[in-house]
Amino acid sequence: MEGGFGSDFGSGGGGGGKLDPGLIMEQVKVQIAVANAQELLQRMTDKCFRKCIGKPGGALDNSEQKCIAMCMDRYMDSWNTVSRAYNSRLQRERANM
């Protein structure tokens, strides 16, 4: 993903180097979504590792595997709940403008 970000901006305009604002906005949205997903994964990994792994070793035992799976499921469920509530609030506020 790195390195290609700036070089793609002018490629979809088709008109002598003109920048397409719609294309730029879509690319920015994609970059933000990727960054958000990476941050979510990193936070979830850090939190669940600290919670579930007592003594790091070469492999996870059965209880660690179960803990990691449950922790990640709970984290994703929580994140989805908060995300839905936040989006709902944004929509209500936009409707009241």
Coordinates of C-alpha atoms in Angstrom, one line a residue:
M1 CA 0.0 0.0 0.0
E2 CA 2.8 2.4 0.7
G3 CA 4.3 4.2 -2.2
G4 CA 1.3 3.7 -4.5
F5 CA -0.9 6.2 -2.7
G6 CA 0.3 9.4 -4.4
S7 CA 0.9 7.9 -7.8
D8 CA -2.7 6.7 -8.3
F9 CA -4.3 10.1 -7.9
G10 CA -4.0 11.3 -11.5
S11 CA -4.4 8.0 -13.2
G12 CA -8.2 7.9 -13.2
G13 CA -8.9 11.5 -14.4
G14 CA -8.2 10.8 -18.1
G15 CA -7.9 14.5 -18.9
G16 CA -4.4 15.8 -19.2
G17 CA -3.3 15.3 -15.6
K18 CA -6.5 16.6 -14.0
L19 CA -7.2 15.3 -10.6
D20 CA -10.6 13.7 -10.1
P21 CA -11.9 14.8 -6.7
G22 CA -14.3 11.9 -6.5
L23 CA -11.5 9.4 -7.2
I24 CA -9.3 11.1 -4.6
M25 CA -12.1 11.0 -2.0
E26 CA -12.7 7.3 -2.7
Q27 CA -9.0 6.5 -2.3
V28 CA -8.8 8.5 1.0
K29 CA -11.9 6.6 2.3
V30 CA -10.2 3.3 1.4
Q31 CA -7.0 4.3 3.1
I32 CA -8.9 5.4 6.2
A33 CA -10.8 2.1 6.3
V34 CA -7.6 0.1 5.9
A35 CA -5.9 2.1 8.7
N36 CA -9.0 1.6 11.0
A37 CA -8.9 -2.2 10.3
Q38 CA -5.2 -2.4 11.1
E39 CA -5.6 -0.4 14.3
L40 CA -8.6 -2.6 15.4
L41 CA -6.6 -5.8 14.7
Q42 CA -3.5 -4.4 16.6
R43 CA -5.5 -3.4 19.6
M44 CA -7.4 -6.7 19.7
T45 CA -4.2 -8.7 19.4
D46 CA -2.4 -6.7 22.2
K47 CA -5.4 -6.9 24.5
C48 CA -6.1 -10.6 24.0
F49 CA -2.4 -11.5 24.2
R50 CA -2.0 -9.8 27.5
K51 CA -5.2 -11.4 28.8
C52 CA -4.7 -14.9 27.6
I53 CA -1.0 -15.7 27.3
G54 CA 0.7 -16.2 30.7
K55 CA 4.0 -17.7 29.5
P56 CA 4.8 -17.2 25.8
G57 CA 6.3 -20.3 24.3
G58 CA 6.5 -22.2 21.0
A59 CA 2.9 -23.1 20.9
L60 CA -0.5 -22.2 22.5
D61 CA -2.0 -24.7 24.8
N62 CA -5.7 -25.6 24.6
S63 CA -6.8 -23.1 27.3
E64 CA -4.9 -20.3 25.6
Q65 CA -6.4 -21.1 22.3
K66 CA -9.9 -21.0 23.7
C67 CA -9.2 -17.8 25.6
I68 CA -7.8 -16.1 22.5
A69 CA -10.8 -17.1 20.4
M70 CA -13.3 -16.0 23.0
C71 CA -11.5 -12.7 23.6
M72 CA -11.4 -11.9 19.9
D73 CA -15.1 -12.7 19.5
R74 CA -16.0 -10.5 22.5
Y75 CA -13.8 -7.7 21.3
M76 CA -15.3 -7.8 17.8
D77 CA -18.9 -8.0 19.2
S78 CA -18.1 -5.0 21.4
W79 CA -16.5 -3.0 18.6
N80 CA -19.5 -3.7 16.3
T81 CA -22.0 -2.6 18.9
V82 CA -20.1 0.6 19.6
S83 CA -19.7 1.2 15.8
R84 CA -23.4 0.7 15.1
A85 CA -24.3 3.1 18.0
Y86 CA -21.9 5.7 16.8
N87 CA -23.1 5.5 13.2
S88 CA -26.7 5.7 14.4
R89 CA -25.9 8.8 16.4
L90 CA -24.1 10.4 13.4
Q91 CA -27.2 9.8 11.2
R92 CA -29.5 11.3 13.8
E93 CA -27.4 14.4 14.2
R94 CA -27.1 14.8 10.4
A95 CA -30.9 14.5 10.1
N96 CA -31.4 17.3 12.7
M97 CA -29.1 19.8 10.9

